[in-house]
C-alpha cells in the first residue's frame, strides 16, 4: 500500500481525484495550484488498485522531468530507487532494465515514443498515463502517439492530462481531448471559491511609454516603403483590404508561392521575392516599435550581408537608406528605446527598497536580452541571461548551464533573470516578486505560462511594458481577450462529458 507524505491534499484536489478514478480526464488548474500533487494522488490510487502496475508520466523537458521525479520522492513513500527519470541519453539496454525495476517512470514523450517503436516498453504494464503540459498534444506530437498506443477501454488503464492553459477555442480543447482519448474536463479558475483561498494576489501593472518622435520619423520612412510594396500584392488576387493584411497573411501567401514554384511561372518568383521583402520590412518595424535601435541595427547589418534579391531591393530604396542614416545618428547619440529607460528606473527603485528583490524579465529576442543585461549591469544591477540552447544565430545555454544559473538565482547571487521563452515552462524557477513583459505577446497560453512564474507562495506583480501607438497595444489586448475567452470556454465545459472521435 503506497501513501502520500509531507503534504496535505486540498479539498479541490480530492474532489478532482474522485472523478479521475473513473474516467480519462483533462484537468485545467492555474499555475502553482498543485497539478503535480493531484497527479501523485491519482498515481497512488491506481497503484493501490492495480497491484504490480506502473505509472508513466510524460513531461516536455528534462529539467521538468527531474523536478517531477523529486516531487514523487518527497511526497510519497515509494522507494526512491523505484522512481526513475528516463531520457534518450540512457542506452536502450539500460532503459529496458529501468522499465523492469521501476514503479514510476518520468520521461520526455520522445523517449517513450522511440521505446514503443523499438518494443523496449510494454504499455500494458502501466495503470496510468499522465500527460503534462497537454496543450502540446497536437496530432503528430510524441505524447499523442504514445497515448494512441496506450489507450484502451480497460479499467486497468487510465489517462490524466494536465495543463494551465489549454487554449481559448473550444475546438482546440476538443482536439486535445480527442488526441488523448479524454472523456471529461475538470476545471478550476481563480474565480472558483474552492481555489480562491489558495491563490496569491497578483497585481497587473501596465506601463505605457511614448513612441519617440525620432523613432517615428524612421518608422514613417520604413512604413512608406512597406505600403508601396504591399500595394503590389493586389496583382496576385488578394481581396482582403491591404490595411488589415498581417504577418500571418503574408506567411500563408509565401507558402502558396512556394507550392507553385515547380510550375516555373515568373510571376511566382516575383511574388515570393515581394512577400519576402514585406516580411523583412515588417520585422524592421517590429524591432523599432517594440525592441531597440540596436536590435534594428543588427538586423540591418544582416540584410547588408544577405545576397538575396529581396534584401538588395530593400536596401536600394531611398526611404530605407534615409532610415538607416537616422538609425546610425540616434545610436551615435546613445538614444535608447523608452522601454529600456523605464525598465532600468523601475528595477533600480525596487532593488533600492528591497535588496532581495527578484524578477524575471521576459523578452522575445536574444539580442534584446543581451542589451537589457548590458544596460542593467551598467547601473550595477545583478542580472543574468537565460536562453535556450545554441542556434545558428547566437550562443545559447545547455541544460547544465541553465541549471547552474537557476541555482544561482535561487541562492540570491543575482536579482534579475532576463529570459527568452525557454523560461515559460519546464524549468523549476524560484518564486519571484515580479514578472516583467518587455513586450506583450499575442498568445494567451504563453502569457499565462509567463505570468504563472510569480504569485505562487506570496503576492506578486505582473508588469507589461507597452509602447503607445504600436503593435504592442494590439498584442496586449489580443492576449487579454483570448485569455478571457479561454476562461469562459472552460467554465462552460466544467464537468462536461466528451466523447472522442473514436467513439462517434
XYZ file of C-alpha atoms in Angstrom:
504
model
C 0.000 0.000 0.000
C 1.514 3.298 -1.115
C 0.821 6.561 0.733
C 1.448 10.293 0.447
C 3.731 12.135 2.825
C 4.885 15.710 3.524
C 1.755 17.306 2.117
C -1.959 17.541 2.853
C -4.257 17.322 -0.171
C -6.538 20.277 -0.725
C -10.296 19.778 -0.980
C -10.411 20.562 -4.705
C -7.622 18.047 -5.388
C -9.569 15.330 -3.576
C -12.747 16.248 -5.465
C -10.993 16.040 -8.831
C -9.318 12.796 -7.760
C -12.735 11.146 -7.374
C -13.582 11.996 -10.989
C -10.190 10.840 -12.296
C -10.621 7.435 -10.679
C -13.359 6.509 -13.127
C -12.695 8.341 -16.376
C -9.907 9.781 -18.530
C -9.714 13.465 -17.573
C -8.342 16.757 -18.809
C -7.518 18.778 -15.691
C -7.038 22.535 -16.035
C -5.681 24.314 -12.969
C -3.874 27.656 -12.706
C -0.094 27.555 -12.497
C 1.162 26.879 -8.973
C -2.018 25.266 -7.626
C -0.793 21.679 -7.411
C -1.325 19.838 -10.689
C 1.627 17.518 -9.977
C 0.336 16.807 -6.467
C -3.016 15.868 -7.986
C -1.237 13.535 -10.415
C 0.560 11.942 -7.454
C -2.779 11.316 -5.726
C -4.191 9.684 -8.866
C -0.991 7.659 -9.329
C -1.123 6.227 -5.804
C -4.813 5.369 -6.201
C -4.023 3.439 -9.399
C -1.004 1.641 -7.913
C -3.013 0.559 -4.879
C -5.974 -0.549 -7.003
C -3.871 -2.480 -9.516
C -1.118 -4.219 -7.595
C 2.085 -4.642 -9.552
C 1.201 -1.970 -12.111
C 3.352 1.033 -13.003
C 2.872 4.759 -13.702
C 4.113 6.578 -16.814
C 4.481 10.366 -16.542
C 5.247 12.323 -19.737
C 6.554 15.872 -19.484
C 8.112 18.047 -22.222
C 11.590 18.807 -20.856
C 14.329 17.004 -18.977
C 14.591 19.635 -16.191
C 10.849 19.388 -15.542
C 11.049 15.583 -15.598
C 13.780 15.738 -12.955
C 11.670 18.106 -10.864
C 8.655 15.757 -11.029
C 10.807 12.775 -10.008
C 11.940 14.698 -6.944
C 8.336 15.578 -6.136
C 7.352 11.894 -6.220
C 10.296 11.063 -3.933
C 9.437 13.835 -1.447
C 5.662 13.338 -1.487
C 5.244 9.541 -1.428
C 6.616 6.556 0.467
C 7.556 4.781 -2.763
C 11.171 3.586 -2.617
C 13.196 6.292 -4.375
C 15.092 3.558 -6.248
C 11.824 2.671 -7.987
C 11.229 6.255 -9.209
C 13.103 6.695 -12.487
C 13.996 9.640 -14.676
C 14.324 8.318 -18.208
C 15.992 10.145 -21.083
C 17.293 9.299 -24.518
C 20.821 9.669 -23.138
C 20.428 6.287 -21.408
C 21.300 3.436 -23.758
C 18.474 1.171 -24.891
C 19.644 -1.900 -22.963
C 19.739 0.027 -19.682
C 16.320 1.559 -20.315
C 14.836 -1.943 -20.505
C 16.213 -2.662 -17.028
C 14.828 0.626 -15.709
C 11.332 -0.219 -17.005
C 11.582 -3.618 -15.369
C 12.693 -2.371 -11.947
C 10.714 0.884 -11.596
C 7.231 1.742 -10.384
C 7.214 5.408 -11.512
C 8.709 6.356 -14.890
C 9.047 10.065 -15.676
C 10.237 10.765 -19.208
C 10.038 13.049 -22.194
C 7.445 11.937 -24.772
C 10.060 11.457 -27.498
C 11.962 8.917 -25.393
C 8.845 6.829 -24.784
C 7.716 7.127 -28.410
C 11.058 5.682 -29.542
C 10.907 2.876 -26.991
C 7.371 1.977 -28.074
C 8.604 1.734 -31.670
C 11.581 -0.393 -30.611
C 9.441 -2.561 -28.305
C 11.543 -1.668 -25.278
C 8.435 -0.912 -23.240
C 5.183 -2.761 -22.621
C 2.481 -0.121 -22.133
C 0.088 -2.741 -20.777
C 2.102 -2.735 -17.537
C 1.003 0.833 -16.763
C -2.259 1.618 -14.987
C -1.904 5.375 -15.519
C -0.500 7.600 -18.242
C -0.035 11.236 -17.169
C 0.459 13.804 -19.940
C 1.854 17.034 -18.519
C 1.568 20.354 -20.422
C -1.026 18.600 -22.553
C -1.812 21.718 -24.606
C 1.134 20.478 -26.711
C -0.877 17.403 -27.733
C -1.287 18.089 -31.422
C -1.871 15.330 -33.946
C 1.730 14.414 -34.764
C 3.289 15.127 -31.365
C 5.028 12.348 -29.477
C 2.723 12.416 -26.436
C -0.270 11.995 -28.750
C 1.327 8.974 -30.411
C 2.126 7.394 -27.048
C -1.453 7.979 -25.860
C -2.742 6.330 -29.049
C -0.658 3.202 -28.366
C -1.589 3.171 -24.680
C -5.322 3.779 -24.960
C -7.721 1.023 -24.003
C -11.253 0.837 -22.597
C -9.984 -1.500 -19.891
C -10.430 -0.258 -16.321
C -6.764 -1.112 -15.740
C -5.759 1.841 -17.947
C -6.392 5.486 -17.200
C -5.170 8.735 -18.820
C -4.749 12.020 -16.947
C -3.869 15.191 -18.869
C -2.681 18.358 -17.131
C -2.399 21.984 -18.224
C -2.817 25.548 -17.001
C -3.773 26.893 -20.411
C -5.370 24.575 -22.992
C -6.303 27.388 -25.395
C -9.117 29.856 -25.925
C -11.024 27.902 -28.553
C -13.351 25.034 -27.703
C -12.307 23.244 -30.885
C -8.677 23.261 -29.719
C -9.670 21.884 -26.336
C -11.750 19.182 -28.014
C -8.759 18.384 -30.235
C -6.632 17.738 -27.136
C -9.377 15.530 -25.705
C -9.702 13.586 -28.943
C -5.970 13.105 -29.349
C -5.549 11.880 -25.769
C -8.842 9.938 -25.513
C -10.169 12.131 -22.707
C -13.827 11.994 -21.758
C -14.176 14.644 -19.071
C -12.910 18.161 -18.422
C -12.210 19.167 -14.818
C -11.542 22.879 -14.424
C -10.954 25.395 -11.672
C -10.141 29.046 -12.279
C -9.055 31.838 -9.939
C -12.727 32.796 -9.553
C -13.744 29.440 -8.022
C -14.351 29.560 -4.285
C -12.511 26.246 -3.739
C -9.373 27.764 -5.209
C -9.562 31.416 -4.156
C -8.133 30.866 -0.686
C -5.056 29.172 -2.199
C -4.374 31.871 -4.820
C -1.928 34.651 -4.082
C -2.818 38.161 -5.166
C -1.240 39.319 -8.431
C -1.174 42.994 -9.306
C -1.280 43.643 -13.045
C 0.520 46.859 -13.957
C 0.526 48.274 -17.466
C 3.295 50.790 -18.077
C 2.848 52.796 -21.281
C 5.799 54.594 -22.831
C 5.729 57.110 -25.675
C 6.994 56.225 -29.123
C 9.635 58.987 -29.543
C 9.384 61.428 -32.437
C 12.890 60.466 -33.618
C 11.780 56.837 -33.794
C 8.559 57.837 -35.518
C 10.497 59.538 -38.320
C 12.362 56.296 -39.030
C 9.108 54.392 -38.736
C 7.378 56.616 -41.315
C 10.141 56.018 -43.854
C 10.019 52.247 -43.402
C 6.234 52.189 -43.327
C 6.059 54.104 -46.612
C 8.309 51.517 -48.235
C 6.228 48.704 -46.750
C 2.981 50.176 -48.094
C 4.390 50.701 -51.579
C 5.304 47.011 -51.790
C 2.035 45.941 -50.198
C 0.111 47.645 -52.990
C 1.778 45.314 -55.481
C 0.246 42.312 -53.690
C -3.088 43.185 -55.344
C -1.707 41.728 -58.567
C -1.994 38.237 -57.008
C -5.738 38.332 -56.439
C -5.675 39.431 -52.807
C -9.149 40.680 -51.920
C -8.549 41.407 -48.246
C -8.186 45.157 -47.517
C -4.471 45.967 -47.554
C -4.781 47.893 -44.301
C -5.580 44.728 -42.361
C -3.120 42.315 -44.004
C -0.879 40.974 -41.251
C 2.164 38.769 -40.873
C 0.077 35.589 -40.851
C -1.487 36.546 -44.186
C 1.969 37.143 -45.667
C 3.311 33.815 -44.406
C 0.299 31.990 -45.863
C 0.841 33.755 -49.200
C 4.518 32.797 -49.078
C 3.546 29.142 -48.618
C 1.238 29.392 -51.610
C 4.054 30.722 -53.789
C 6.439 28.014 -52.601
C 3.919 25.320 -53.583
C 3.698 26.867 -57.066
C 7.459 27.060 -57.654
C 7.546 23.846 -59.675
C 5.288 25.498 -62.270
C 8.183 27.867 -63.018
C 5.862 30.812 -63.556
C 7.925 34.063 -63.485
C 5.179 35.811 -61.525
C 5.564 33.214 -58.742
C 9.253 34.073 -58.274
C 8.391 37.764 -58.277
C 5.601 37.209 -55.747
C 7.859 35.174 -53.489
C 10.509 37.917 -53.509
C 7.862 40.557 -52.851
C 6.461 38.711 -49.836
C 9.999 38.171 -48.533
C 10.595 41.927 -48.724
C 7.348 42.621 -46.878
C 8.188 40.169 -44.103
C 11.651 41.680 -43.652
C 10.239 45.220 -43.576
C 7.546 44.144 -41.118
C 10.277 42.727 -38.897
C 12.192 46.027 -39.087
C 9.066 47.893 -37.983
C 8.514 45.425 -35.132
C 12.086 45.843 -33.849
C 11.787 49.628 -33.953
C 8.405 49.694 -32.219
C 8.936 47.053 -29.553
C 12.667 46.344 -29.101
C 15.545 48.818 -29.591
C 17.613 50.719 -32.116
C 20.456 48.265 -31.594
C 18.194 45.326 -32.406
C 17.092 47.071 -35.603
C 20.684 47.905 -36.489
C 21.738 44.271 -36.003
C 19.071 43.189 -38.485
C 20.087 45.856 -40.996
C 23.661 44.544 -40.836
C 22.337 41.055 -41.613
C 20.393 42.458 -44.558
C 23.575 44.050 -45.887
C 25.282 40.643 -45.934
C 22.195 38.935 -47.386
C 22.705 38.148 -51.084
C 19.022 37.598 -51.842
C 17.192 39.773 -54.328
C 14.678 40.695 -51.629
C 17.387 42.119 -49.342
C 19.033 44.010 -52.190
C 15.716 45.559 -53.246
C 15.012 46.745 -49.706
C 18.444 48.322 -49.255
C 18.327 50.050 -52.641
C 15.281 52.064 -51.563
C 15.907 55.746 -50.823
C 13.434 55.539 -47.912
C 15.379 52.714 -46.306
C 18.711 54.451 -46.897
C 17.379 57.558 -45.125
C 16.035 55.391 -42.307
C 19.442 53.706 -41.866
C 21.171 57.089 -41.661
C 18.697 58.153 -38.969
C 19.240 54.930 -37.023
C 23.018 55.453 -37.052
C 22.639 59.071 -35.997
C 20.467 58.175 -32.995
C 22.765 55.325 -31.979
C 25.760 57.664 -32.116
C 23.873 59.955 -29.738
C 23.233 56.928 -27.472
C 19.452 57.340 -27.777
C 17.635 54.421 -26.129
C 14.181 52.952 -26.567
C 11.983 54.315 -23.738
C 11.267 50.754 -22.590
C 14.921 50.254 -21.690
C 14.970 53.548 -19.795
C 11.758 52.695 -17.904
C 12.921 49.173 -17.084
C 16.158 50.450 -15.577
C 14.436 53.025 -13.390
C 11.765 50.533 -12.282
C 14.255 47.860 -11.238
C 16.617 50.360 -9.612
C 13.800 51.591 -7.379
C 12.620 48.094 -6.442
C 16.109 46.846 -5.546
C 16.830 50.033 -3.579
C 13.763 49.279 -1.446
C 14.456 45.537 -1.215
C 17.939 44.169 -1.850
C 16.492 40.635 -2.038
C 14.063 41.644 -4.797
C 13.832 39.126 -7.636
C 12.214 39.481 -11.036
C 12.097 37.726 -14.374
C 12.179 39.955 -17.427
C 10.826 38.152 -20.488
C 11.955 39.331 -23.923
C 11.312 37.718 -27.293
C 14.707 38.220 -28.910
C 18.164 37.218 -27.754
C 19.852 40.437 -28.900
C 17.320 42.378 -26.799
C 18.089 40.106 -23.850
C 21.801 40.820 -24.249
C 21.152 44.567 -24.445
C 18.975 44.528 -21.327
C 21.695 42.630 -19.430
C 24.324 45.167 -20.519
C 22.169 48.142 -19.561
C 21.325 46.700 -16.136
C 24.915 45.829 -15.351
C 25.907 49.400 -16.279
C 23.866 50.603 -13.293
C 25.166 47.814 -11.025
C 22.067 45.645 -11.117
C 22.995 41.968 -10.939
C 21.361 40.270 -13.910
C 21.915 37.082 -15.891
C 20.863 35.846 -19.299
C 18.653 32.756 -19.564
C 18.063 31.360 -23.046
C 17.762 28.019 -24.810
C 20.475 26.043 -26.464
C 22.699 27.470 -29.173
C 21.312 28.066 -32.649
C 22.767 29.345 -35.906
C 22.223 32.935 -34.830
C 23.570 33.063 -31.293
C 25.320 31.331 -28.429
C 22.924 29.583 -26.085
C 22.958 27.662 -22.818
C 22.984 23.905 -22.439
C 20.870 22.292 -19.721
C 23.757 22.103 -17.280
C 24.433 25.834 -17.707
C 20.728 26.581 -17.344
C 20.552 24.587 -14.116
C 23.601 26.412 -12.766
C 22.048 29.812 -13.468
C 18.759 28.821 -11.816
C 20.660 27.603 -8.750
C 22.477 30.938 -8.522
C 19.156 32.748 -8.870
C 17.696 30.672 -6.024
C 20.703 31.457 -3.850
C 20.400 35.191 -4.438
C 23.621 35.585 -6.416
C 21.776 37.986 -8.697
C 18.408 39.755 -8.718
C 17.169 39.766 -12.293
C 16.771 36.871 -14.702
C 16.386 38.115 -18.276
C 14.839 35.241 -20.169
C 13.543 34.068 -23.515
C 10.540 31.780 -23.970
C 12.599 28.865 -22.603
C 11.688 30.034 -19.072
C 7.950 29.946 -19.731
C 7.555 26.323 -18.716
C 9.524 23.216 -17.867
C 12.035 24.961 -15.604
C 11.972 24.953 -11.798
C 12.371 28.694 -11.276
C 12.106 30.053 -7.728
C 9.399 32.452 -6.538
C 9.895 35.991 -7.807
C 8.454 39.344 -6.806
C 7.527 40.241 -10.361
C 7.324 39.042 -13.921
C 8.022 41.785 -16.441
C 6.977 41.517 -20.078
C 9.424 43.629 -22.095
C 6.855 43.332 -24.875
C 3.315 41.918 -24.799
C 2.700 38.665 -26.666
C -0.415 37.708 -28.590
C -0.635 34.138 -27.259
C -2.811 33.685 -24.181
C -1.099 30.338 -23.469
C 2.372 31.898 -23.302
C 1.076 34.885 -21.348
C -0.431 32.570 -18.718
C 2.770 30.497 -18.527
C 4.908 33.609 -18.025
C 2.557 35.219 -15.519
C 2.476 31.963 -13.544
C 6.125 32.467 -12.553
C 5.047 34.889 -9.809
C 2.363 34.859 -7.115
C 2.797 31.215 -6.212
C 3.522 31.373 -2.486
C 3.330 35.139 -1.962
C 1.739 38.127 -3.721
C 3.432 39.178 -6.940
C 3.299 41.680 -9.769
C 2.829 41.201 -13.493
C 4.180 44.203 -15.378
C 3.737 44.962 -19.069
C 5.901 47.488 -20.899
C 3.818 48.823 -23.793
C 4.887 51.332 -26.430
C 1.934 53.577 -27.274
C 0.532 53.540 -30.818
C 2.449 50.404 -31.823
C 1.722 46.713 -32.227
C 2.458 46.330 -28.502
C -1.032 47.665 -27.787
C -2.782 45.260 -30.145
C -0.860 42.238 -28.871
C -1.599 43.123 -25.250
C -5.346 43.360 -25.776
C -5.350 40.322 -28.062
C -3.889 38.077 -25.358
C -6.269 39.547 -22.761
C -9.284 38.822 -24.984
C -8.082 35.289 -25.691
C -7.483 34.590 -22.004
C -10.954 35.839 -21.112
C -12.437 33.708 -23.884
C -10.471 30.689 -22.640
C -11.800 31.095 -19.091
C -15.365 31.483 -20.353
C -14.981 28.396 -22.532
C -13.516 26.356 -19.692
C -16.238 27.435 -17.279
C -18.887 26.253 -19.755
C -17.075 22.911 -20.121
C -16.793 22.145 -16.393
C -17.590 18.515 -15.738
C -18.648 18.100 -19.350
C -18.514 14.588 -20.741
C -16.629 14.468 -24.027
C -16.934 11.621 -26.470
C -13.874 11.283 -28.610
C -13.904 10.919 -32.376
C -13.013 7.266 -31.911
C -16.370 6.575 -30.289
C -18.610 8.612 -32.590
